[in-house]
Structure formats: structure tokens, C-alpha cells
XYZ file of C-alpha atoms in Angstrom:
175
model
C 41.977 -2.412 -40.940
C 45.488 -2.877 -39.543
C 47.083 0.478 -38.727
C 50.778 1.398 -38.528
C 52.498 4.673 -37.670
C 56.238 5.234 -38.211
C 57.782 7.715 -35.784
C 61.055 9.663 -35.774
C 62.083 13.029 -34.344
C 60.566 15.699 -36.585
C 58.702 13.623 -39.210
C 60.694 15.069 -42.102
C 63.314 12.377 -42.843
C 63.209 8.850 -41.462
C 59.538 8.317 -40.678
C 58.224 9.620 -44.023
C 60.784 7.412 -45.802
C 59.533 4.438 -43.783
C 55.878 5.349 -44.381
C 56.286 5.478 -48.153
C 58.496 2.376 -48.372
C 55.991 0.431 -46.270
C 53.038 1.681 -48.294
C 54.662 0.502 -51.529
C 55.529 -2.874 -50.020
C 51.998 -3.451 -48.749
C 50.660 -2.522 -52.183
C 53.033 -5.047 -53.773
C 51.814 -7.664 -51.295
C 48.201 -6.974 -52.223
C 47.459 -5.717 -48.719
C 47.024 -1.997 -49.374
C 43.282 -2.195 -48.731
C 43.866 -3.870 -45.374
C 46.728 -1.787 -43.961
C 46.823 1.935 -43.203
C 50.205 3.619 -42.747
C 51.138 7.116 -41.669
C 54.009 8.811 -39.858
C 54.687 11.343 -37.139
C 57.428 12.845 -35.015
C 57.997 13.010 -31.270
C 58.883 16.704 -31.586
C 56.819 19.637 -32.850
C 59.870 21.489 -34.234
C 59.008 20.644 -37.838
C 55.214 20.687 -37.510
C 53.623 21.292 -40.921
C 56.906 21.204 -42.827
C 57.488 19.089 -45.940
C 60.080 16.329 -46.036
C 63.696 17.400 -45.930
C 64.749 18.150 -49.534
C 67.447 15.474 -49.370
C 64.880 12.886 -48.291
C 62.536 14.126 -51.011
C 65.255 13.720 -53.655
C 66.018 10.191 -52.496
C 62.354 9.237 -52.418
C 61.827 10.585 -55.952
C 64.760 8.489 -57.168
C 63.095 5.503 -55.488
C 59.843 6.267 -57.311
C 58.061 7.471 -54.170
C 56.178 10.769 -53.952
C 56.435 12.734 -50.712
C 55.170 16.002 -52.189
C 51.979 16.040 -50.079
C 53.725 15.268 -46.799
C 53.320 17.696 -43.902
C 55.067 16.854 -40.635
C 52.822 15.928 -37.727
C 53.412 15.229 -34.066
C 52.626 11.864 -32.509
C 49.617 12.271 -30.247
C 49.341 9.556 -27.573
C 45.661 9.165 -28.483
C 46.968 7.360 -31.581
C 47.724 4.359 -29.394
C 43.967 3.732 -29.403
C 43.736 3.085 -33.145
C 47.223 1.905 -34.098
C 48.197 -1.746 -34.072
C 51.907 -1.106 -34.566
C 53.964 1.953 -33.626
C 57.331 1.773 -35.385
C 60.082 3.791 -33.732
C 62.979 4.647 -36.011
C 65.563 5.105 -33.265
C 66.030 3.934 -29.697
C 65.355 7.409 -28.279
C 61.985 7.402 -30.094
C 61.232 3.913 -28.784
C 61.871 5.085 -25.216
C 59.846 8.276 -25.651
C 56.884 6.446 -27.203
C 56.844 3.802 -24.481
C 56.877 6.593 -21.885
C 53.897 8.219 -23.618
C 51.933 4.969 -23.704
C 48.956 5.086 -21.349
C 49.325 1.435 -20.332
C 51.260 -1.766 -20.919
C 49.078 -2.821 -23.834
C 49.826 0.418 -25.678
C 53.537 0.211 -24.824
C 53.653 -3.290 -26.324
C 52.647 -1.825 -29.697
C 55.935 0.121 -29.852
C 58.672 -1.670 -31.767
C 61.905 -0.551 -33.362
C 61.658 -0.797 -37.147
C 64.946 -2.688 -37.374
C 63.590 -5.422 -35.101
C 62.019 -6.679 -38.335
C 65.348 -6.901 -40.224
C 66.660 -10.473 -39.898
C 70.175 -9.362 -40.883
C 70.557 -7.534 -37.558
C 68.773 -9.985 -35.256
C 72.003 -10.603 -33.339
C 72.417 -6.931 -32.402
C 71.501 -5.664 -28.965
C 68.222 -3.733 -28.818
C 70.045 -0.455 -28.169
C 72.014 -0.966 -31.401
C 68.920 -1.233 -33.623
C 68.301 2.473 -34.061
C 68.480 4.233 -37.404
C 70.550 7.373 -36.999
C 69.298 10.781 -38.089
C 70.588 11.646 -41.576
C 69.572 15.285 -41.153
C 73.038 16.130 -39.824
C 74.822 14.593 -42.805
C 74.843 14.607 -46.567
C 73.080 12.658 -49.303
C 75.116 9.532 -48.517
C 73.678 9.526 -44.979
C 70.165 9.586 -46.418
C 71.086 6.645 -48.662
C 72.408 4.687 -45.678
C 69.319 5.484 -43.634
C 66.981 4.477 -46.449
C 68.929 1.238 -46.868
C 68.348 0.394 -43.193
C 64.654 1.196 -43.539
C 64.281 -0.808 -46.754
C 65.995 -3.836 -45.183
C 63.369 -3.964 -42.414
C 60.288 -3.410 -44.590
C 59.858 -7.017 -45.819
C 59.901 -8.256 -42.224
C 57.169 -5.795 -41.262
C 55.057 -6.920 -44.215
C 55.526 -10.593 -43.327
C 54.645 -9.999 -39.670
C 51.525 -7.992 -40.488
C 50.462 -10.466 -43.184
C 50.704 -13.248 -40.583
C 48.534 -11.257 -38.177
C 46.002 -10.656 -40.932
C 46.097 -14.296 -42.035
C 47.073 -13.134 -45.525
C 48.514 -15.275 -48.289
C 52.148 -16.015 -47.518
C 53.199 -15.767 -51.187
C 51.926 -12.209 -51.564
C 53.788 -11.183 -48.409
C 56.962 -12.780 -49.796
C 56.554 -10.719 -52.990
C 56.684 -7.570 -50.903
C 60.390 -8.058 -50.256
C 61.202 -4.962 -52.214
C 60.842 -1.622 -50.434
């Protein structure tokens, strides 16, 4: 089974949004039985907490249920059983690569927006998804839009690695 973890700061906004959007997209692609997705944070500040209410509201409007989410901290041992570690912002990417026990583990760390073809011309340091926690509902909408734009690229890349049917991966273009 291919395994993905999405990682942000506290695991209450960006990474749970990415986890649920990715899960839905892999289901739509017919790959749900072959791909496991979860999320975590690099900080323990929110450990055990549910998603931020603003993220929860947005996810409900998107038809996604985050009611069972409890924030967890990324444990470096996860490098052993994860194929892809998706950092939501550049600071997370740097932190995760620093936590990696070796070069092979560090190579698993990618920025989520690296999979969005609309931003392929941006510099790596410009591919982060900013933290909506400090803003209002419109910031959560913007953040979710950035996440959703990258999801089809993740599905296509994973489907290629799994040797899955290209048409089903194309159908997953909707986060």
C-alpha cells in the first residue's frame, strides 16, 4: 500500500484539509484501497485538538467530514512506512528534511504545491501554502484552493508509481 502523510504546523488547518481532499480524490480515482493518507504537525501545540472550526466549516461545505480528526505530531519513525511526506509550507519542508534520518527519507519530503502545474514556474521557496489560522474565512478558502489545485497532480504522480489506469487518475482532478 502506498502511504502519504500531509504535514503542517499544528495539524488543525492545512494538513487535515489536504488529507481529506486527497482521500476523496484517490477514492474518485479508484485508488482508495491502494493508498493510505493521514496528516500530522511539526509542533505539539495542538496535540489531540480537533480541526480549527473555520477549517471544519469549509470542509463541511466541501462535503468532507473532519469530525473525527485529532491533531497528531509527526514522528520521524513515520519515514519508515511513508512513501510521500507532503509539506504544506517551506518551513515544514525544511523541518521535515532536518528530521529525516538519511537522504532516502529526506527525498520523500515534497512541498504539496510542487504537484500544481499552474505554479511550476515559481521558485521552490515560493511554493508554500500560508497559514490561514491568523486570518478569516477568506484565508481558509484561499488555502483550500491552493491545496485543491495540487491534489490532481499528487494523484497522477502516485497513480504512475502504482502503475494504475491513467484514465482513473485523470478523473480524480476534482479535490
